Structures are given as structure tokens and as C-alpha cells.
Coordinates of C-alpha atoms in Angstrom, one line a residue:
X25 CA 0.0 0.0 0.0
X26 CA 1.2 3.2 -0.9
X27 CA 0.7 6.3 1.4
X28 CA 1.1 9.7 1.0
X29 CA 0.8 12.9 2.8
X30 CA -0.3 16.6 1.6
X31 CA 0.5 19.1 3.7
X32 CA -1.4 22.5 2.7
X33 CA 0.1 25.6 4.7
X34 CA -2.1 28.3 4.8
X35 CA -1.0 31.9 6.8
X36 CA -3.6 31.0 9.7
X37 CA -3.8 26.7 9.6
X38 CA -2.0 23.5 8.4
X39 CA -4.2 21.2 7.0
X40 CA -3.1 17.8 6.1
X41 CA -4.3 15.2 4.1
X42 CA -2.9 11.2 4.2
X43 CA -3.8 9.5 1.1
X44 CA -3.8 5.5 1.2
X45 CA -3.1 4.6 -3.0
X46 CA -4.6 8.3 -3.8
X47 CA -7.7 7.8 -2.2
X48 CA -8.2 9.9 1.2
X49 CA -8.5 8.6 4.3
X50 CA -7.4 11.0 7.2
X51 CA -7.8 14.9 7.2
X52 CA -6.4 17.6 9.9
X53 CA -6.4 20.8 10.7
X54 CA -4.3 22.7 12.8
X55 CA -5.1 26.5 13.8
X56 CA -1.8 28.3 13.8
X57 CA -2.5 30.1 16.9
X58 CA -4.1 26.7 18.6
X59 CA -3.0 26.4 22.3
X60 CA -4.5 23.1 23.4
X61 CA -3.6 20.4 21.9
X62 CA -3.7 16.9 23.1
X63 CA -0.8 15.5 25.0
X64 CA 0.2 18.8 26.6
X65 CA 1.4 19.0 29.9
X66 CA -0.2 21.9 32.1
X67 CA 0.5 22.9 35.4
X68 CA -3.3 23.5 36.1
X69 CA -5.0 24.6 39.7
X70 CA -8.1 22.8 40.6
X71 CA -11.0 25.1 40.8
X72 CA -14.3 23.2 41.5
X73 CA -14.5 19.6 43.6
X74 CA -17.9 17.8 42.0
X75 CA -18.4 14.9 44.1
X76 CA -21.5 13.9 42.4
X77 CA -20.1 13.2 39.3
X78 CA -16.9 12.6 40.6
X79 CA -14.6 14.8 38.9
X80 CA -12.8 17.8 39.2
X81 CA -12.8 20.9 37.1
X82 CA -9.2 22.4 36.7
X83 CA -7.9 25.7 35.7
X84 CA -5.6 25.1 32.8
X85 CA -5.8 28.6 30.8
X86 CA -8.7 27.7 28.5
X87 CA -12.1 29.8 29.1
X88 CA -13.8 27.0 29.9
X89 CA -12.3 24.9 33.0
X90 CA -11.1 21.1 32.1
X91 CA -12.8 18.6 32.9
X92 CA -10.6 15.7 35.2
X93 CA -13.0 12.4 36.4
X94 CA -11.7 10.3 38.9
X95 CA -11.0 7.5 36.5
X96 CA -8.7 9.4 34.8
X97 CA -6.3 10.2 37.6
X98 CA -4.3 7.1 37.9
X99 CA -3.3 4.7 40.2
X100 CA 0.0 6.6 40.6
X101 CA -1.7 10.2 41.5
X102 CA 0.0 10.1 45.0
X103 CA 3.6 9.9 43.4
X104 CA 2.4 12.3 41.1
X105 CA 1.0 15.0 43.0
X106 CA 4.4 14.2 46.2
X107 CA 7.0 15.3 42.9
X108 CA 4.7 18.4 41.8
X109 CA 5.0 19.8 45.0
X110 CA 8.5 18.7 45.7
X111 CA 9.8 20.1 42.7
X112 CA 8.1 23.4 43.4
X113 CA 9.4 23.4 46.9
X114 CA 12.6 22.8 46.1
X115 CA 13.0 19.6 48.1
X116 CA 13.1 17.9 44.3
X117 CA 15.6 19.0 41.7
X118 CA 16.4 16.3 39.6
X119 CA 14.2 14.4 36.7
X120 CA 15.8 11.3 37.6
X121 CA 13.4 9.3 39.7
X122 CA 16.1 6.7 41.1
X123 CA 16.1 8.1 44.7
X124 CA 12.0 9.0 44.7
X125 CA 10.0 7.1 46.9
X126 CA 7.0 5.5 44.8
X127 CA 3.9 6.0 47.2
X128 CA 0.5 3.8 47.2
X129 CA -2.2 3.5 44.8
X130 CA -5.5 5.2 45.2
X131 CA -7.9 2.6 45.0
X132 CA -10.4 2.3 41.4
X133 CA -13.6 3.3 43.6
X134 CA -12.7 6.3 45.6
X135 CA -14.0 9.6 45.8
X136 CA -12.6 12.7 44.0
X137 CA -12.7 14.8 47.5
X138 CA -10.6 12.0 49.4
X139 CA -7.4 12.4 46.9
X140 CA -8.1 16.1 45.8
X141 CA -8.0 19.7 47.4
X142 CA -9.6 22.5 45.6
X143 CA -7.4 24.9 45.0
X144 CA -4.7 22.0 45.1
X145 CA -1.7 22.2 42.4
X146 CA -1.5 19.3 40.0
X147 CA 0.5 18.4 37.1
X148 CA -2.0 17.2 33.9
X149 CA -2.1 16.0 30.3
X150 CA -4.7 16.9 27.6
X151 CA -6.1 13.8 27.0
X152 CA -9.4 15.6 24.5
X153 CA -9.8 18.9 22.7
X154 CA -12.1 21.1 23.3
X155 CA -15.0 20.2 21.8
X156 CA -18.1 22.4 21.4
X157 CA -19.0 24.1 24.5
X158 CA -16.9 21.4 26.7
X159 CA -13.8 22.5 27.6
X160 CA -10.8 19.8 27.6
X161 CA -10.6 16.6 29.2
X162 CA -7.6 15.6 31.4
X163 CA -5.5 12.6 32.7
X164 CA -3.0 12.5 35.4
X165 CA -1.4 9.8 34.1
X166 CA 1.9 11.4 32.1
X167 CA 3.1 9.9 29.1
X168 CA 5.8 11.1 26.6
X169 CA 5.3 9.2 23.3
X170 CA 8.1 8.9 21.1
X171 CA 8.4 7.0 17.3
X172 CA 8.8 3.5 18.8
X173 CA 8.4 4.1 22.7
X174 CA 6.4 5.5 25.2
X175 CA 7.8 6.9 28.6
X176 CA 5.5 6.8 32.0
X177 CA 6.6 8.0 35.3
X178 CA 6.1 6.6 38.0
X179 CA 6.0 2.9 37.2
X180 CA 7.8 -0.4 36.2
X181 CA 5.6 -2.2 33.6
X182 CA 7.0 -2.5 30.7
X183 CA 4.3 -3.1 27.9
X184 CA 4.6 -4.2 24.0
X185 CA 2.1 -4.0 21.6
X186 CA -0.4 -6.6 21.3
X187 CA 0.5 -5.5 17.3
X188 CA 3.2 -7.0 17.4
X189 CA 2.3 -11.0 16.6
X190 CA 5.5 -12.8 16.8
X191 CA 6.4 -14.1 20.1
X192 CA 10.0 -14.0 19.6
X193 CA 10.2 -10.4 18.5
X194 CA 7.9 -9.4 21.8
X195 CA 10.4 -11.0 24.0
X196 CA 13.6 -9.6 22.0
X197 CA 11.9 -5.9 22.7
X198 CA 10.9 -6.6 26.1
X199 CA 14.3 -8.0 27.6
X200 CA 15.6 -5.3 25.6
X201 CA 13.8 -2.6 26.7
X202 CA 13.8 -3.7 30.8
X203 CA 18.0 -3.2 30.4
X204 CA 17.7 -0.1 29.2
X205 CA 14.1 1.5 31.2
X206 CA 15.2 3.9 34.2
X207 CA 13.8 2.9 37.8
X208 CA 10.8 4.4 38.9
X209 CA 10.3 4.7 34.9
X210 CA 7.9 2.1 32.7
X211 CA 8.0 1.8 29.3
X212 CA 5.5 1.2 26.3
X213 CA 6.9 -0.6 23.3
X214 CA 4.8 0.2 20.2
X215 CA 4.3 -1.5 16.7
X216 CA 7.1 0.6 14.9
X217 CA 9.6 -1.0 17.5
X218 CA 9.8 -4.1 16.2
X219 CA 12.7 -5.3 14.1
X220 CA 14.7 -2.2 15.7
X221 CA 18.2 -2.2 17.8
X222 CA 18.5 -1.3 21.0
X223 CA 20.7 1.7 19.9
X224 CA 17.4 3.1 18.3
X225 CA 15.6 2.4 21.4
X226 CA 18.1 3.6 23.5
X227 CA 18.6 6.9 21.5
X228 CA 15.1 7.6 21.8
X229 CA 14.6 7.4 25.2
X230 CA 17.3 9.7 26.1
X231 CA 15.2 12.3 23.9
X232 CA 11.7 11.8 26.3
X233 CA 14.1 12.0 29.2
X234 CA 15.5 15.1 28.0
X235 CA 11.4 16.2 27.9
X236 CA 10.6 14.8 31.4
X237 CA 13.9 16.9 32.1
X238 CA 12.2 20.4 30.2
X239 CA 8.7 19.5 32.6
X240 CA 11.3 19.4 35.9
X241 CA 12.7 23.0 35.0
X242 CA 9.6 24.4 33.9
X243 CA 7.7 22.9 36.7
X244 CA 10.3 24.9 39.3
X245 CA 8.5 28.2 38.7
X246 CA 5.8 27.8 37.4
X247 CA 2.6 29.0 38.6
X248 CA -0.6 28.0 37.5
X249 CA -2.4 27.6 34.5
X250 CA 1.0 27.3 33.3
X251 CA 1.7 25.3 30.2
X252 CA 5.0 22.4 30.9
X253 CA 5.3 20.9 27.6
X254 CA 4.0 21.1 23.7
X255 CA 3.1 18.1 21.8
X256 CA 4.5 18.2 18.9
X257 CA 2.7 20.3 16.1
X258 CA 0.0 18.4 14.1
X259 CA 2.4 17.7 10.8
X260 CA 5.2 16.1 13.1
X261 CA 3.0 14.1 15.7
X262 CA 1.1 12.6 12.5
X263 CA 4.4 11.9 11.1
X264 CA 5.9 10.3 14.2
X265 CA 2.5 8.1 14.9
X266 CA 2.2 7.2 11.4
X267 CA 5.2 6.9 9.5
X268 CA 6.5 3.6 7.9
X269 CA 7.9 2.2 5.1
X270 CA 5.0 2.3 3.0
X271 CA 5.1 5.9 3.1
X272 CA 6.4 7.1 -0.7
X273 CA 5.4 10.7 -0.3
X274 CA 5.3 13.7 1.7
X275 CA 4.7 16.6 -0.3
X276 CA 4.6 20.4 1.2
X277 CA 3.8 23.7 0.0
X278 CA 5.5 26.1 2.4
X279 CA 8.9 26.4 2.6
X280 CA 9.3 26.9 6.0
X281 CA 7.7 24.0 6.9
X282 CA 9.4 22.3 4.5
X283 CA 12.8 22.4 5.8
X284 CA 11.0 21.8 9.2
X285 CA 9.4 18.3 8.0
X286 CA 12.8 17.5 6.3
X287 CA 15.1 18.1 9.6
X288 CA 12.5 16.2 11.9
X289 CA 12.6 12.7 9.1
X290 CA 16.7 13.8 9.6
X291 CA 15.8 13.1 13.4
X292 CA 13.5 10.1 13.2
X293 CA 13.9 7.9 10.2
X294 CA 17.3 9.2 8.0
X295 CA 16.5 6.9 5.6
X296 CA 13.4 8.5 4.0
X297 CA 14.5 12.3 3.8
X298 CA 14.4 11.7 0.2
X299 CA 10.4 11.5 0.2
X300 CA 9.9 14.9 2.0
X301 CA 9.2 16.9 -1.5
X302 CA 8.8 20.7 -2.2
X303 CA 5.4 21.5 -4.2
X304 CA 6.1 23.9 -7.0
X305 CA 3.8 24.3 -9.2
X306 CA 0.9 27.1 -9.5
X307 CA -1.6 25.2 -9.3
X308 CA -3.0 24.4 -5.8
X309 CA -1.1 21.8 -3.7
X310 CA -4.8 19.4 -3.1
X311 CA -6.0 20.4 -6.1
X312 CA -3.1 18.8 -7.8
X313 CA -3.6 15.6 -6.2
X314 CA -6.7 15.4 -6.0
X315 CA -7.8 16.2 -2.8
X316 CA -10.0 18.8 -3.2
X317 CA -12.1 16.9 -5.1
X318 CA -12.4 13.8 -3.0
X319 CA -13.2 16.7 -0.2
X320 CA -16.2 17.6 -2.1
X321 CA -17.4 14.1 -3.0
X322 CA -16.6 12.5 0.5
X323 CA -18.1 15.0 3.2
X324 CA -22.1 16.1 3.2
X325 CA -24.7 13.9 4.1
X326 CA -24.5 11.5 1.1
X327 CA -21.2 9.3 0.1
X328 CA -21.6 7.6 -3.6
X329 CA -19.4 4.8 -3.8
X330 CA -18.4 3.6 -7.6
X331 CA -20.9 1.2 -8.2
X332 CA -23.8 4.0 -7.2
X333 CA -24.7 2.7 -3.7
X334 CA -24.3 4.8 -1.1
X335 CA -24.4 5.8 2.4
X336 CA -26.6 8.4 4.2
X337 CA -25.0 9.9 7.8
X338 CA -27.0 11.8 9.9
X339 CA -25.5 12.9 13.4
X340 CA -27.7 13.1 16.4
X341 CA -26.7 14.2 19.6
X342 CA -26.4 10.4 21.4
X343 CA -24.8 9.0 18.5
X344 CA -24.2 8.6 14.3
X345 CA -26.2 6.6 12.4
X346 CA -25.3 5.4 8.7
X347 CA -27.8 4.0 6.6
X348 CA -26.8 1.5 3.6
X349 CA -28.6 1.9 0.2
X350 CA -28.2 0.0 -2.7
X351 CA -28.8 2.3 -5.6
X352 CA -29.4 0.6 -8.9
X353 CA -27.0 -2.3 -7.8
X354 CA -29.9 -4.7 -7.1
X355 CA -31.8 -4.6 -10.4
X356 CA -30.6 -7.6 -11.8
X357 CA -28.7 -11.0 -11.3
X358 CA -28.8 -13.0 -7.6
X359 CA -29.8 -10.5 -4.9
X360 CA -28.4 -12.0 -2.1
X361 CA -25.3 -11.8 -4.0
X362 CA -25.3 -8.4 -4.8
X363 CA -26.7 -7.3 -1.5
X364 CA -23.2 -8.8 -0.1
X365 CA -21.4 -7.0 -2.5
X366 CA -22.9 -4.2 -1.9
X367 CA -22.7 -4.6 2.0
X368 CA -19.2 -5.3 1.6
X369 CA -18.2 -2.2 -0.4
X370 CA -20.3 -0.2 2.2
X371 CA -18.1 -1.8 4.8
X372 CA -15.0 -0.6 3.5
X373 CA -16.3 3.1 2.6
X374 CA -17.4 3.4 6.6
X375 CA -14.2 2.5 7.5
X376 CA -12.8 5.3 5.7
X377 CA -15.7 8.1 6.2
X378 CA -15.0 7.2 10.5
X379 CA -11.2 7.9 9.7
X380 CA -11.9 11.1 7.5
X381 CA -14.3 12.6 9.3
X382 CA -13.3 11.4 12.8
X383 CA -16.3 10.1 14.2
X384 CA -16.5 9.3 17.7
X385 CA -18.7 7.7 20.2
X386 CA -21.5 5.1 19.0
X387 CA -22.1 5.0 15.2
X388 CA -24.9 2.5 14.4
X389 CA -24.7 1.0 10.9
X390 CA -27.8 -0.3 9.0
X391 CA -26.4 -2.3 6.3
X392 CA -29.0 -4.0 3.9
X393 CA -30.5 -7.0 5.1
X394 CA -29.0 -10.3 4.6
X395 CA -30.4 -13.7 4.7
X396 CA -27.1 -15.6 4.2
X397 CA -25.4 -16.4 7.8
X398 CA -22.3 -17.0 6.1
X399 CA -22.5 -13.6 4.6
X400 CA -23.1 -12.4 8.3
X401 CA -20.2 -13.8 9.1
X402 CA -17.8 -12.5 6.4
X403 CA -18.9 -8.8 6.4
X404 CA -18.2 -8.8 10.4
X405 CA -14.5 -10.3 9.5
X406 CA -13.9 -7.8 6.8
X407 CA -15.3 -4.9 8.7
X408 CA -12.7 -5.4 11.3
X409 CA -10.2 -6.1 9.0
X410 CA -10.9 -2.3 7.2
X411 CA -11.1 -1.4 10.7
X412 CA -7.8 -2.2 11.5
X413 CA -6.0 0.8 10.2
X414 CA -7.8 2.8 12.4
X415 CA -5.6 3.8 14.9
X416 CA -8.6 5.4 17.4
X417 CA -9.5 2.6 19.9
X418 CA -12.8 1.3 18.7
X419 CA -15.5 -1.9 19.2
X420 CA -16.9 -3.6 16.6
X421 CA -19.8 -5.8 18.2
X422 CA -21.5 -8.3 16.0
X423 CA -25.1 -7.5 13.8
X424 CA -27.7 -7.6 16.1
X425 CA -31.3 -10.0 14.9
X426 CA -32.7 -6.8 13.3
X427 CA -29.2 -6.4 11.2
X428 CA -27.7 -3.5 13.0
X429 CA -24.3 -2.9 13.3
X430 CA -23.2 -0.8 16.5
X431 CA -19.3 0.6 16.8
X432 CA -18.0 2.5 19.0
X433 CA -15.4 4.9 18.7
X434 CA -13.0 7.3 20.4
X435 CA -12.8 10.9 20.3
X436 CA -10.2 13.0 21.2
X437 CA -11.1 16.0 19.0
X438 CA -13.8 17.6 17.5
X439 CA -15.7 15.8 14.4
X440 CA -14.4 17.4 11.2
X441 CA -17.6 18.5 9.3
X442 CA -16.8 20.5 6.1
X443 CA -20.3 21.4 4.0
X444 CA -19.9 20.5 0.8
X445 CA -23.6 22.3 -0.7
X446 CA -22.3 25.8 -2.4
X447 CA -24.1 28.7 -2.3
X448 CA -24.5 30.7 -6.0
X449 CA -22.5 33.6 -5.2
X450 CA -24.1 35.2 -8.1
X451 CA -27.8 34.8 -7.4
X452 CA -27.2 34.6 -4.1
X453 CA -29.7 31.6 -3.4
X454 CA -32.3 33.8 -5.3
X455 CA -32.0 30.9 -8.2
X456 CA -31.9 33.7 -10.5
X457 CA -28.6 35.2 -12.2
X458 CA -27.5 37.8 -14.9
X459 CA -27.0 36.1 -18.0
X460 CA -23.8 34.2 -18.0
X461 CA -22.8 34.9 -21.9
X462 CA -21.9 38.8 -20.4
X463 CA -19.4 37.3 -17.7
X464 CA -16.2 38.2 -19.6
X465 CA -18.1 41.4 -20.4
X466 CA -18.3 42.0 -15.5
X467 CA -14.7 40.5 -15.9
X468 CA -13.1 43.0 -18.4
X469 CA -15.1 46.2 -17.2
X470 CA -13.6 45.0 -13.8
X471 CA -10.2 45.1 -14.6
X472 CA -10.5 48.3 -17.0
X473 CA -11.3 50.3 -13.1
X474 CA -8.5 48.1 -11.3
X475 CA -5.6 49.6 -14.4
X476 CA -7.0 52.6 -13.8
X477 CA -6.7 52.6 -10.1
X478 CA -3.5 50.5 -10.1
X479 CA -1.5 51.1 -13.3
X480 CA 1.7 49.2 -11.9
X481 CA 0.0 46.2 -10.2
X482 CA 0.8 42.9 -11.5
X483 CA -3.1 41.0 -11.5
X484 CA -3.9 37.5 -11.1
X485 CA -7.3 36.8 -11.8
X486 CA -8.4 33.6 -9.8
X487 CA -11.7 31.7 -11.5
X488 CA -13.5 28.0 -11.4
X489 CA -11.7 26.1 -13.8
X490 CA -14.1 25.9 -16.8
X491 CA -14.0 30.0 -16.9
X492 CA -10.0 29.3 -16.8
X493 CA -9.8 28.0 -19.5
X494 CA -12.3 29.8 -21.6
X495 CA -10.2 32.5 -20.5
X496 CA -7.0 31.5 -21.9
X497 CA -7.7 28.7 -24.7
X498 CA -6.7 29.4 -28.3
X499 CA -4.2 31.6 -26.9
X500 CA -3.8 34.3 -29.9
X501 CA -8.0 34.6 -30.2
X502 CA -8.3 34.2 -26.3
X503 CA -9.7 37.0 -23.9
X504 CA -6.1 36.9 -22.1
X505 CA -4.6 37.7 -25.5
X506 CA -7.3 40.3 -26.2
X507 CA -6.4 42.0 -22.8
X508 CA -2.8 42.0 -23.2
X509 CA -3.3 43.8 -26.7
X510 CA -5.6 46.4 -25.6
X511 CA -4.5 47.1 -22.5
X512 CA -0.4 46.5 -23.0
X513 CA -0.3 44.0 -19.6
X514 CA -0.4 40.2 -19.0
X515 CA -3.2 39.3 -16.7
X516 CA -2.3 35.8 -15.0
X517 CA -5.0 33.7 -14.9
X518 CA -5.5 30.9 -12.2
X519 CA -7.6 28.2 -11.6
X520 CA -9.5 27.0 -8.1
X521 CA -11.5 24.6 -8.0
X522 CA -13.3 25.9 -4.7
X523 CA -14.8 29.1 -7.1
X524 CA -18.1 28.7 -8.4
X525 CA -18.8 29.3 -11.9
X526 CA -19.2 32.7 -12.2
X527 CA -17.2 33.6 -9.4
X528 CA -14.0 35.6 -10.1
X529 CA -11.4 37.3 -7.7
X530 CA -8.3 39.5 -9.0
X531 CA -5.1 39.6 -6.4
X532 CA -2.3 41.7 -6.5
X533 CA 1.3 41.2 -6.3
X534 CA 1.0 40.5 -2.7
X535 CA -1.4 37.9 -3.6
X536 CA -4.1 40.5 -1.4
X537 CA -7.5 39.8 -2.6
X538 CA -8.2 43.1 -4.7
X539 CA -12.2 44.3 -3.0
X540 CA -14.4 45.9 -5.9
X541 CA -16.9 47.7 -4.3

């Protein structure tokens, strides 16, 4: 499988696209100016004790208070809480952990109010984004991923992914990584570990301890909501969680982040610097792969899958249900035959849309009723097989007798929802336009006032695609030629596919939108 990742830079978000053999299968977004993002280390102040729903609000800097429950503490919240306040104190000035006395567990029942003090310090992680009016959600149990490991404080268990299948390999890695974890340290071995050296694994734990280090010295003066640590920006963490050999492509349109992406492959995986590529041309970086398109076709309430079935998602506010329909599939030939097929290619399609749009909690699938068992059977099998990719914890429990599929889903940030239905910007939704013959006629008059007001600019004139190349086809007859001879200046004309028909823009040299009034 080949994989590939756009990454779009825009002056005020990233947004990044991983394409699985061109088709798209993941989409983020990061705000430049985003300041909570998960697996961030805050010190926060708790502000509000809520023993009925056992759970703590804390003061972390965000306007709404984050949300702690009791479960997500820890077993370790003791040890965690005894360091905080040592290091602030003073009494604690190294990261190491060799001479730090582990104290008891809490017990999985307790109350918020017996472990917790309002207005009590405590170290925390985002473990959710914001979403909607919620503010985030936090854990007290620390972890610092890295490419192949995962450091957490304040234990000894050293964990390898159940990914990992050969039992040979999972011993190698965990005798491996037990020489090398620090005491009072545990260690989580994940998939990408296996087949490396210890050197790898040893260089990269020196590089979490360096950022358990960074939380010690921040977490010396620090007064709360203070944040301790950054996750890595959006581009890198993808990269980091993501990245194997499969990957042929990473292709970026900014060269600042370019170099950026380049020196962190340098840092994590030297031998594919190569694939990290500079886009060049004019044209749009996802329109030139096709992601714009596959945007537009993918998101909105419909999907259409190639053999013209498709799915209908409608959100509620408990859950997402996904409705199955055939289309024109079943018109002819063995129907329970082509209700599997269909079913099947359904399966596959809802394993992408969950990825792409990043649905979470319970998603409740109606596929097309089947009288078969051993169809049954197979479209469970496949669906977890497409599910496997996935790498958001998820359940996949069997059709029920009324042949409902229920999932469930995590969600660690908001669902991405992009609405696909355009607006005319001519008629706007009137239904009714001026006639679309005289649009060159708007376009010229247009630029005639924008010479006049700007004689030296140099004018790009941005339109949908079909106008494009109306625009400039024939060359010596075109428009653009006509321009250039009556006015003595070469207007640049650019394609986007986001325009609608008969919308133009013109931009300067600055490439500043040019307002006509």
C-alpha cells in the first residue's frame, strides 16, 4: 500500500491530508494560533470539587475549566501529586526518579474529595480537545510518546504492543527494553519498535528523558495555569505516529515548513528524507492531487461509492447513524449476492468516512438486510479487517437479529464536518442570475477600473476552472490575449476549484484579494 501525505500551509492553519493509493483517508487541521492540543502538559489549579459526578474541574488557561474524572487520575496520583510539589518546593531538583519514593495507589472506587484539594496544584495531560462548549478533558497519568516508545513516570511495567504477533520479536523488545528503562520509569513498546536495535531504542529514550527533564525546570517556577510541555505540532505528531515504510510521499507547499518536516525525518527515520518533496507548481497543492475533489465528494450527508450505492449519515446528539442503500446495484442477477457486494463495499467506505471525518462515540450502521449467515459472518471479518488501520480505539460488536451494526469509537477532538452544498454567489440563493454569456463582459469592465486605479500592479485573476480556460484557450484569439493587446499587460489567470462558476477574484502582487466595491 502506498501512502502519501499533503501538507497544505495556509498563513492561519496546516491542513493535512494522508492518502492511502490516492484515495483519502485522514484529514487535519491545525489553527496556527491553537494552544490546546492533546498531549500537553499543564501545570493547572483545581477550581471546582464535584463529588457527584466525581470529577474535578481544573484551571488550565482555556475559558472553559477542564474537565478531570476520577478514572482518569491514575493509580500513581499520589507519586504524582508528592514530585509536583517537591519540585516546586525545592526539596526535588532532579528528573531522575532513582532516589524518589513511589507511594500507594488510590484505590479504582474512591472519591474525588478524598485524593483532591480545591485549590490544590496538579500536574495534567490533555487527553481531549475542546470540543463544542466542553472545555478539555484531562489525565494525570503522564506519558511522553516517542516513534517507537512510550515513557511513563512513575512505574515499572513494561508493555509491548499486542501489534506485534511474533512471540520472539515481543520478548527480544521486552528484555531489551527492561536493560535499558530507568527505575521508577515504565515503558510502552509500540508496533514501529519491532525489528529495531536497542541503539534506536536507547537513543530515543534519552530524547523523552530530555522532555521529562524540560517538565522538571519548567515545573520549578511555574505558577498555575501554566503550560509544561508542547506536543509536537500536528504535521510532526502525525508523522511520528504514522510513518513507515509504505510511506512514498510527503509533499509540502511552504517552505518553511518544509525544511521543518525534512530536519525532523533527519531526526526520526534518515533513511526516508528523500520522500519529503517541495510543491512547485501554481496550481493548488490538493488540487493537484486530488484532494479537493475527493473533499467535495466525500463529506455532506450522502457518500456515492463507484458502483452508485451509497451511504446516508446523519449525526444526532447520542450517537451517528449510517444507513446503507443499494442504488441501482440490485436490479438484476442474484440478490443475495449483490446485497453482499454491496454490504461489503459499504463496509470498506465506513471504515474510511469514521477515519476522514473522525467520528466518535456510537455509530450505528444499517447495512441492507441479509439472509445468508455466512455472509453475516464474512462482512463482520472484513469490517474489522478495514477497521484495522484505524488507529482510534474502537469496538466492533456483531449484527444484532434486526441487522444493526453498532461501533463504538474514540474521540479525542472535535468531528471534522466540512459542507460541501455551495451557495450561488451570483444569485445569491435567489436561483436567478445575470446572464452568464456577459461574464467576460463583468470580468473586463472590472479590470479596466482596477488599471485605472493601479497602473503598476501585476493581476492575477483567480476563477472555477471551466472560466480558466475559456479564459485562456486558443491563446492568440483568447480573452487573455485580447487583454494583453488592448491594455499593453499580461493578466495571470489561475484556476481553483473551490470558485463557483461565475465567481472571479483579481489579487495583486502581494497575492491580497483586490475588493471591488
Amino acid at each position: 500500500m502506498e501512502k502519501e501525505l499533503i501538507i497544505n500551509s495556509t498563513p492561519t492553519e496546516v491542513e493535512i491530508a494522508l492518502l492511502e493509493n490516492s484515495k483519502l483517508v485522514e484529514l487535519h487541521y491545525q489553527k496556527t494560533n491553537t494552544n490546546f492540543t492533546v498531549g500537553d502538559i499543564f501545570l493547572g489549579k483545581i477550581r471546582k470539587l464535584m463529588p457527584g459526578l466525581n470529577a474535578a474541574f481544573v484551571d488550565i488557561g482555556h475559558k472553559k475549566d477542564a474537565f478531570l474524572h476520577y478514572t482518569d487520575l491514575g493509580p500513581k496520583l499520589r507519586s504524582l501529586l508528592k514530585y509536583t510539589d517537591g519540585v516546586a518546593n525545592g526539596q526535588i531538583k532532579s528528573h531522575k526518579l532513582d532516589g524518589f519514593k513511589i507511594m500507594p495507589d488510590i484505590i479504582k472506587t474512591g472519591k474525588i474529595d478524598q485524593v483532591l484539594g480545591k485549590k490544590q496544584n496538579i500536574l495534567v495531560q490533555i487527553l481531549k480537545e475542546p470540543i463544542s462548549t466542553k472545555g478539555p478533558r484531562l489525565s494525570c497519568e503522564i506519558t511522553i510518546p516517542g516513534r517507537f516508545l512510550v515513557l511513563t513516570p512513575f512505574t515499572e511495567i513494561v508493555a509491548v504492543s499486542k501489534k506485534i504477533a511474533n512471540a520472539d520479536e515481543r520478548k527480544r523488545l521486552r528484555t531489551l527494553v527492561e536493560s535499558i528503562c530507568p527505575k521508577n520509569f515504565g515503558l510502552i513498546v509500540r508496533t514501529a519498535a519491532e525489528g529495531k536495535r536497542v541503539a534506536d531504542l536507547h537513543e530515543e529514550l534519552n530524547m523523552m528523558m530530555s522532555k521529562w527533564e524540560e517538565v522538571n525546570r519548567q515545573l520549578q517556577n511555574a505558577e498555575p495555569p501554566m503550560k509544561l510541555l508542547s506536543e509536537l505540532d500536528k504535521t510532526s505528531s502525525i508523522m511520528r505516529d504514522i510513518l513507515n515504510d509504505s510511506f512514498n510521499k510527503i509533499v509540502v507547499n511552504d517552505r518553511e515548513l518544509y525544511n521543518n518536516v525534512r530536519s525532523f525525518m533527519g531526526s526520526i527515520s534518515p533513511d526516508q528524507v528523500n520522500i519529503v518533496k517541495s510543491h512547485k507548481s501554481s496550481k493548488a497543492i490538493f488540487d493537484a492531487y486530488g484532494v479537493t475533489r475527493q473533499i467535495k465528494s466525500s463529506f455532506g450527508k450522502t457518500a456515492t461509492m463507484p458502483s452508485g450505492a451509497y451511504l446516508v449519515i446523519e449525526h444526532t446528539e447520542a450517537m451517528h447513524v449510517i444507513d446503507v442503500n443499494s442504488g441501482h446495484k440490485i436490479a438484476s442477477g442474484d440478490q443475495a449476492e449483490a446485497v453482499f457486494a454491496v454490504n461489503m463495499e459499504s463496509a470498506e467506505e465506513i471504515a474510511r468516512q469514521l477515519r476522514l471525518r473522525d467520528i466518535g462515540g456510537i455509530i450505528i450502521i444499517d447495512f441492507i438486510d441479509m439472509r445468508v449467515p455466512e455472509h453475516k459472518k464474512l462482512l463482520i471479518g472484513k469490517m474489522r479487517d478495514f477497521m484495522r488501520k484505524d488507529r482510534a480505539q474502537h469496538t466492533i460488536l456483531p449484527l444484532s437479529k434486526f441487522g444493526l451494526m453498532q461501533i463504538t469509537r474514540q474521540r479525542v477532538r472535535p468531528e471534522v464536518t466540512i459542507n460541501t452544498a455551495e451557495i450561488c454567489p451570483a444569485c445569491k440563493g435567489t436561483g436567478k442570475i445575470n446572464p452568464s454569456i456577459l461574464l467576460t463582459d463583468e470580468i473586463q469592465r472590472d479590470l479596466e477600473y482596477i488599471l485605472q486605479s493601479r497602473p503598476d500592479s501585476k493581476l492575477v485573476l483567480k476563477t472555477h476552472p471551466y472560466v480558466q480556460t475559456y479564459l485562456t484557450h486558443g491563446f492568440w484569439n483568447s480573452p487573455q490575449m485580447k487583454w494583453y493587446r488592448r491594455f499593453f499587460r499580461w493578466i495571470k489567470v489561475k484556476e481553483d476549484s473551490d470558485f463557483q462558476l461565475t465567481e472571479y477574484k483579481f489579487y495583486d502582487s502581494n497575492k491580497d484579494e483586490i475588493r471591488l466595491n
